[in-house]
Coordinates of C-alpha atoms in Angstrom, one line a residue:
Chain A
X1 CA 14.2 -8.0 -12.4
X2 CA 14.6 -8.7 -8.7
X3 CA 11.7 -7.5 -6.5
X4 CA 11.9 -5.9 -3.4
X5 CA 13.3 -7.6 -0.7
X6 CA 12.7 -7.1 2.9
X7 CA 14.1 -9.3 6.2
X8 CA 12.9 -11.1 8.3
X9 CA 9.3 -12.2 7.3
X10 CA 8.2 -12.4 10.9
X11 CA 9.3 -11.4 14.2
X12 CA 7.8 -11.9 17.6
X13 CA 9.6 -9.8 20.4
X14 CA 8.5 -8.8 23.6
X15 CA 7.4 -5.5 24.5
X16 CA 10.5 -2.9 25.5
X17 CA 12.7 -4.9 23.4
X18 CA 14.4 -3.0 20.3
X19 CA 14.0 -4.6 16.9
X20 CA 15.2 -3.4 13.1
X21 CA 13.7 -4.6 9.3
X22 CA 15.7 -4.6 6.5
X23 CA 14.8 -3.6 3.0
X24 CA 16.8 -4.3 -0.5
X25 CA 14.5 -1.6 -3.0
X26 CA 14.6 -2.9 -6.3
X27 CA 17.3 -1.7 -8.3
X28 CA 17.8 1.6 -9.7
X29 CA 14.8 2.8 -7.4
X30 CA 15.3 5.9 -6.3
X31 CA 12.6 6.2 -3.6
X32 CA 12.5 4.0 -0.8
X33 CA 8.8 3.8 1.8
X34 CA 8.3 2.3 4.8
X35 CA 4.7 1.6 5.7
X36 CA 3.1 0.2 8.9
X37 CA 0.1 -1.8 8.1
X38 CA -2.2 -2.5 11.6
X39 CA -4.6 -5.0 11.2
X40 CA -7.7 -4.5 9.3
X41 CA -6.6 -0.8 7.4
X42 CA -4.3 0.0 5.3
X43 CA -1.2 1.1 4.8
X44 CA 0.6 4.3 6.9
X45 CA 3.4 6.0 5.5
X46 CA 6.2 6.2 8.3
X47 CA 9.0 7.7 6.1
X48 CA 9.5 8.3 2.6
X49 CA 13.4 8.5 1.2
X50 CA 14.8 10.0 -2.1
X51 CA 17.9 8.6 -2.3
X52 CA 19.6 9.0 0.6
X53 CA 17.3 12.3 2.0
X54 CA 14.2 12.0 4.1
X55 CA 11.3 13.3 1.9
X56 CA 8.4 13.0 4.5
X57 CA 8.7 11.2 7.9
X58 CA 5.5 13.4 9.7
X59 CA 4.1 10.3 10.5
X60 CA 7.1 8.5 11.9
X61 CA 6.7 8.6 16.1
X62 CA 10.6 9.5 16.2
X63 CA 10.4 8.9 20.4
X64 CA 10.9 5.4 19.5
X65 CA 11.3 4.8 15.7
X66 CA 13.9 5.6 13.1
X67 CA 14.9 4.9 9.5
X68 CA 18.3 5.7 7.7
X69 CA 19.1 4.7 4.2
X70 CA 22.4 5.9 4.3
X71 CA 23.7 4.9 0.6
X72 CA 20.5 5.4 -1.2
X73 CA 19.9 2.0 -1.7
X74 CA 19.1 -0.6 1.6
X75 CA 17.2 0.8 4.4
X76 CA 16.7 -0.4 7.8
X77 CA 13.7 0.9 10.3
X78 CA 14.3 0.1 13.8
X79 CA 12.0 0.0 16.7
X80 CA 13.1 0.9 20.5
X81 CA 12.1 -0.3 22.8
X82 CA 8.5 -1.7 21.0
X83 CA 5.0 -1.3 22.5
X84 CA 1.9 -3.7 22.2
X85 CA 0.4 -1.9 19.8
X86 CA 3.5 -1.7 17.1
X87 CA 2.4 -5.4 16.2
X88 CA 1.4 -5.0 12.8
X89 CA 2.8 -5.7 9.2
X90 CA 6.1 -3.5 8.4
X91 CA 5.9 -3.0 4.7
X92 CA 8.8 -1.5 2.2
X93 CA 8.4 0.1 -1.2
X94 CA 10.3 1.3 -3.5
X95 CA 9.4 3.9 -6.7
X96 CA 11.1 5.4 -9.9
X97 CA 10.1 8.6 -12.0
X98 CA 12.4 7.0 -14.8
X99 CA 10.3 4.5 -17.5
X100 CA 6.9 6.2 -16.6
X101 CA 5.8 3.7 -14.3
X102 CA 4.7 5.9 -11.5
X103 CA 3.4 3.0 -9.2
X104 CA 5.1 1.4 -5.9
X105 CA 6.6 -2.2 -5.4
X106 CA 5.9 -3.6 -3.1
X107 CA 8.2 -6.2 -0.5
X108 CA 6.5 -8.9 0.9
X109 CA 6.5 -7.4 4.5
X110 CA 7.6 -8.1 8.0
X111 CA 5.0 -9.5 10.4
X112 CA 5.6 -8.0 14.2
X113 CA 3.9 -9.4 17.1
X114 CA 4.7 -7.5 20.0
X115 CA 4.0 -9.5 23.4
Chain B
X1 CA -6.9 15.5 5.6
X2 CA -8.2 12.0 3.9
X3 CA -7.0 12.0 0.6
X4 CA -8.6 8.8 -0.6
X5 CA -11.8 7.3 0.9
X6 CA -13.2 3.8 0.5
X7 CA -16.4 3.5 2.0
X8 CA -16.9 -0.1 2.0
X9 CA -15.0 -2.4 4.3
X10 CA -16.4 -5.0 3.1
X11 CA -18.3 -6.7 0.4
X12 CA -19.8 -10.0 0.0
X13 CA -20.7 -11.2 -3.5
X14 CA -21.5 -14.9 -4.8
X15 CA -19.7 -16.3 -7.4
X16 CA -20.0 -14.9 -11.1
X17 CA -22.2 -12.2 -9.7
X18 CA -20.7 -8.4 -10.3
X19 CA -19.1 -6.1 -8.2
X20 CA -18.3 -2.9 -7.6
X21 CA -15.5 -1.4 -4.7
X22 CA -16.1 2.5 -4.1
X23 CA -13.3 5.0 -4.2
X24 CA -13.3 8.3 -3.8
X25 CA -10.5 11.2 -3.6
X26 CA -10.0 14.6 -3.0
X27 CA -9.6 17.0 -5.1
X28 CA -6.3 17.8 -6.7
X29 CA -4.8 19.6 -9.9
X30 CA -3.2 16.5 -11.0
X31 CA -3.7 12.9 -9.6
X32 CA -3.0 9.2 -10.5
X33 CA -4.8 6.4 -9.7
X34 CA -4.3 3.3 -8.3
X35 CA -5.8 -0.2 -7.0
X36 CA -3.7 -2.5 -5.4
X37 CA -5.2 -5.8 -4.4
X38 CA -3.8 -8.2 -1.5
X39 CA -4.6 -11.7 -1.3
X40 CA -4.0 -13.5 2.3
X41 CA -0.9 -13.6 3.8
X42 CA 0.7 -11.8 0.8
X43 CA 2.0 -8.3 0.0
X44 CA 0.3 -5.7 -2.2
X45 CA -0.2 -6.1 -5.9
X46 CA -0.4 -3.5 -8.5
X47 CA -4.1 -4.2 -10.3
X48 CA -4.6 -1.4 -12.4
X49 CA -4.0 2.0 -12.9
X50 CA -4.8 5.4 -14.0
X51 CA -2.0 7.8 -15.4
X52 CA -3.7 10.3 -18.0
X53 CA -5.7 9.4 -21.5
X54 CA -8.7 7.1 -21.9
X55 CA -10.6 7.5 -18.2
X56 CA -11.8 3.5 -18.3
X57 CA -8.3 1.4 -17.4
X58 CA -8.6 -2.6 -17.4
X59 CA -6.3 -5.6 -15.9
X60 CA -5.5 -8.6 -17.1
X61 CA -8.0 -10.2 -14.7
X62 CA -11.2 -9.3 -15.7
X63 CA -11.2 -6.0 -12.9
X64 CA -11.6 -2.4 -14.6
X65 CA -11.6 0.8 -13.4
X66 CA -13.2 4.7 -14.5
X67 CA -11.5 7.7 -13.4
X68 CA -14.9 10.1 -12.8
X69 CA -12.8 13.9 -12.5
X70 CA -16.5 15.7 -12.3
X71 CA -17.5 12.9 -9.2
X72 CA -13.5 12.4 -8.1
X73 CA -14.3 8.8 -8.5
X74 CA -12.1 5.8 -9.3
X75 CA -14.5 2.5 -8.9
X76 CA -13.6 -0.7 -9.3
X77 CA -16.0 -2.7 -11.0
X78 CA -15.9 -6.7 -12.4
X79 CA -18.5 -8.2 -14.5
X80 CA -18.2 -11.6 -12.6
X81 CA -16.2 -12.7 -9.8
X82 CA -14.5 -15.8 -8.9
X83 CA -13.5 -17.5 -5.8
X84 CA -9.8 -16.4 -6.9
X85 CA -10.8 -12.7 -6.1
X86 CA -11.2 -12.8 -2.8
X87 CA -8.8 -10.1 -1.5
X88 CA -8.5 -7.0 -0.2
X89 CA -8.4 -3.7 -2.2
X90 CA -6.9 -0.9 -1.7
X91 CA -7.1 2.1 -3.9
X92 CA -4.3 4.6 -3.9
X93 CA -3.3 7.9 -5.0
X94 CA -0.2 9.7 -6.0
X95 CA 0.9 13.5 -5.8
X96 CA 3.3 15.7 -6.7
X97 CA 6.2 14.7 -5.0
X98 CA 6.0 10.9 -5.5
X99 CA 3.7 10.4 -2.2
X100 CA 1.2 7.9 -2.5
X101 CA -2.0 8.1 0.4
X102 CA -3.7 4.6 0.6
X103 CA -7.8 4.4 1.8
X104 CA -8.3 2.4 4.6
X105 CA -9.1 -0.9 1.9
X106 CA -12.4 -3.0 1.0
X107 CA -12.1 -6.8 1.9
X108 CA -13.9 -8.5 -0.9
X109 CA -15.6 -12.1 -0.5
X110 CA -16.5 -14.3 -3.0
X111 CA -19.8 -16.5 -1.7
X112 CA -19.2 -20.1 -3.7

């Protein structure tokens, strides 16, 4: 079984610019998380899908970020325009109810560095 | 409000020596439990977890975990610790509507 995948692995933009992550859930997943990770804590929930619905996005600063996942399965989160202190690791998940399983997946994450 | 609260950031510990990462989370009719553990420059790994039944939950490396309802603990414990387990940990939890709430994570170092 495929993990989840997420693109690129790294990223360095300057500050203003826009930038987007892509995430592949794994299959049959029917909840999709993005999560900013800052250096040194852990992981913030930005926005949480089911499906193709939001399920929780209080945390997501919607002046400048936003998140679709509009087939229920890939998801993008794009930035714009970036500031210095979005550097930090973008991390995707992906959950099912179905097999009992109850934990996340994790992707491998996106590293931004914001100049 | 914190939902899951590690209070050590970090933890130094020599080799084969044991260990123990706090946990702690509020109260809530019905909870799971999680630990995830990161090694550097690599995403998060499921370690163990607690879904309902025996309160004492084990991995496959050596780490195990109690689920305290009366203390709302889930510690993380290991007899003896190799170089291998130095990582972060981050416990988790999950409520009702599939969100998870992460502590802020304990950085564990193993001392050769």
């Amino acid at each position: 079984e495929a993990g989840v995948a997420q693109s690129p692995r790294y990223k360095i933009i300057e500050k203003r610019q826009s930038v987007a992550f892509w995430c592949n859930p794994i299959s049959g997943h029917a909840t999709l998380y993005w999560y900013q990770q800052i250096l040194g804590q852990g992981p913030k929930l930005l926005i949480q899908f089911q499906n193709n619905g939001v399920v929780d996005d209080s945390q997501l600063p919607k002046d400048r970020f936003s998140a679709e996942r509009l087939k229920g399965v890939d998801s993008t989160l794009k930035i714009q325009p970036a500031k210095l202190e979005d550097s930090a690791v973008y991390l995707c998940a992906s959950s099912s109810l179905a097999g009992g399983l109850y934990e996340q997946f994790f992707g491998p994450g996106t590293r931004l560095t914001v100049l | 409000a914190q939902s899951v609260t590690q209070l050590d950031s970090q933890v130094p510990v020599f080799e084969e020596a044991p260990v123990e990462l706090r946990c702690n989370y509020s109260s809530s009719v019905s909870v799971y439990l999680f630990w995830y553990v990161q090694y550097p420059n690599q995403g998060l790994q499921l370690l163990l977890k607690y879904l309902s039944g025996s309160t004492l939950v084990e991995s496959i490396n050596g780490f195990e975990a109690e689920f305290n309802k009366s203390q709302t603990s889930f510690h993380l414990r290991k007899p003896s610790v190799h170089i291998s387990d130095t990582a972060e940990y981050f416990c988790a939890v999950r409520r009702t509507g599939n969100q998870f709430y992460f502590g802020t994570g304990t950085s564990l170092t193993v001392i050769p």
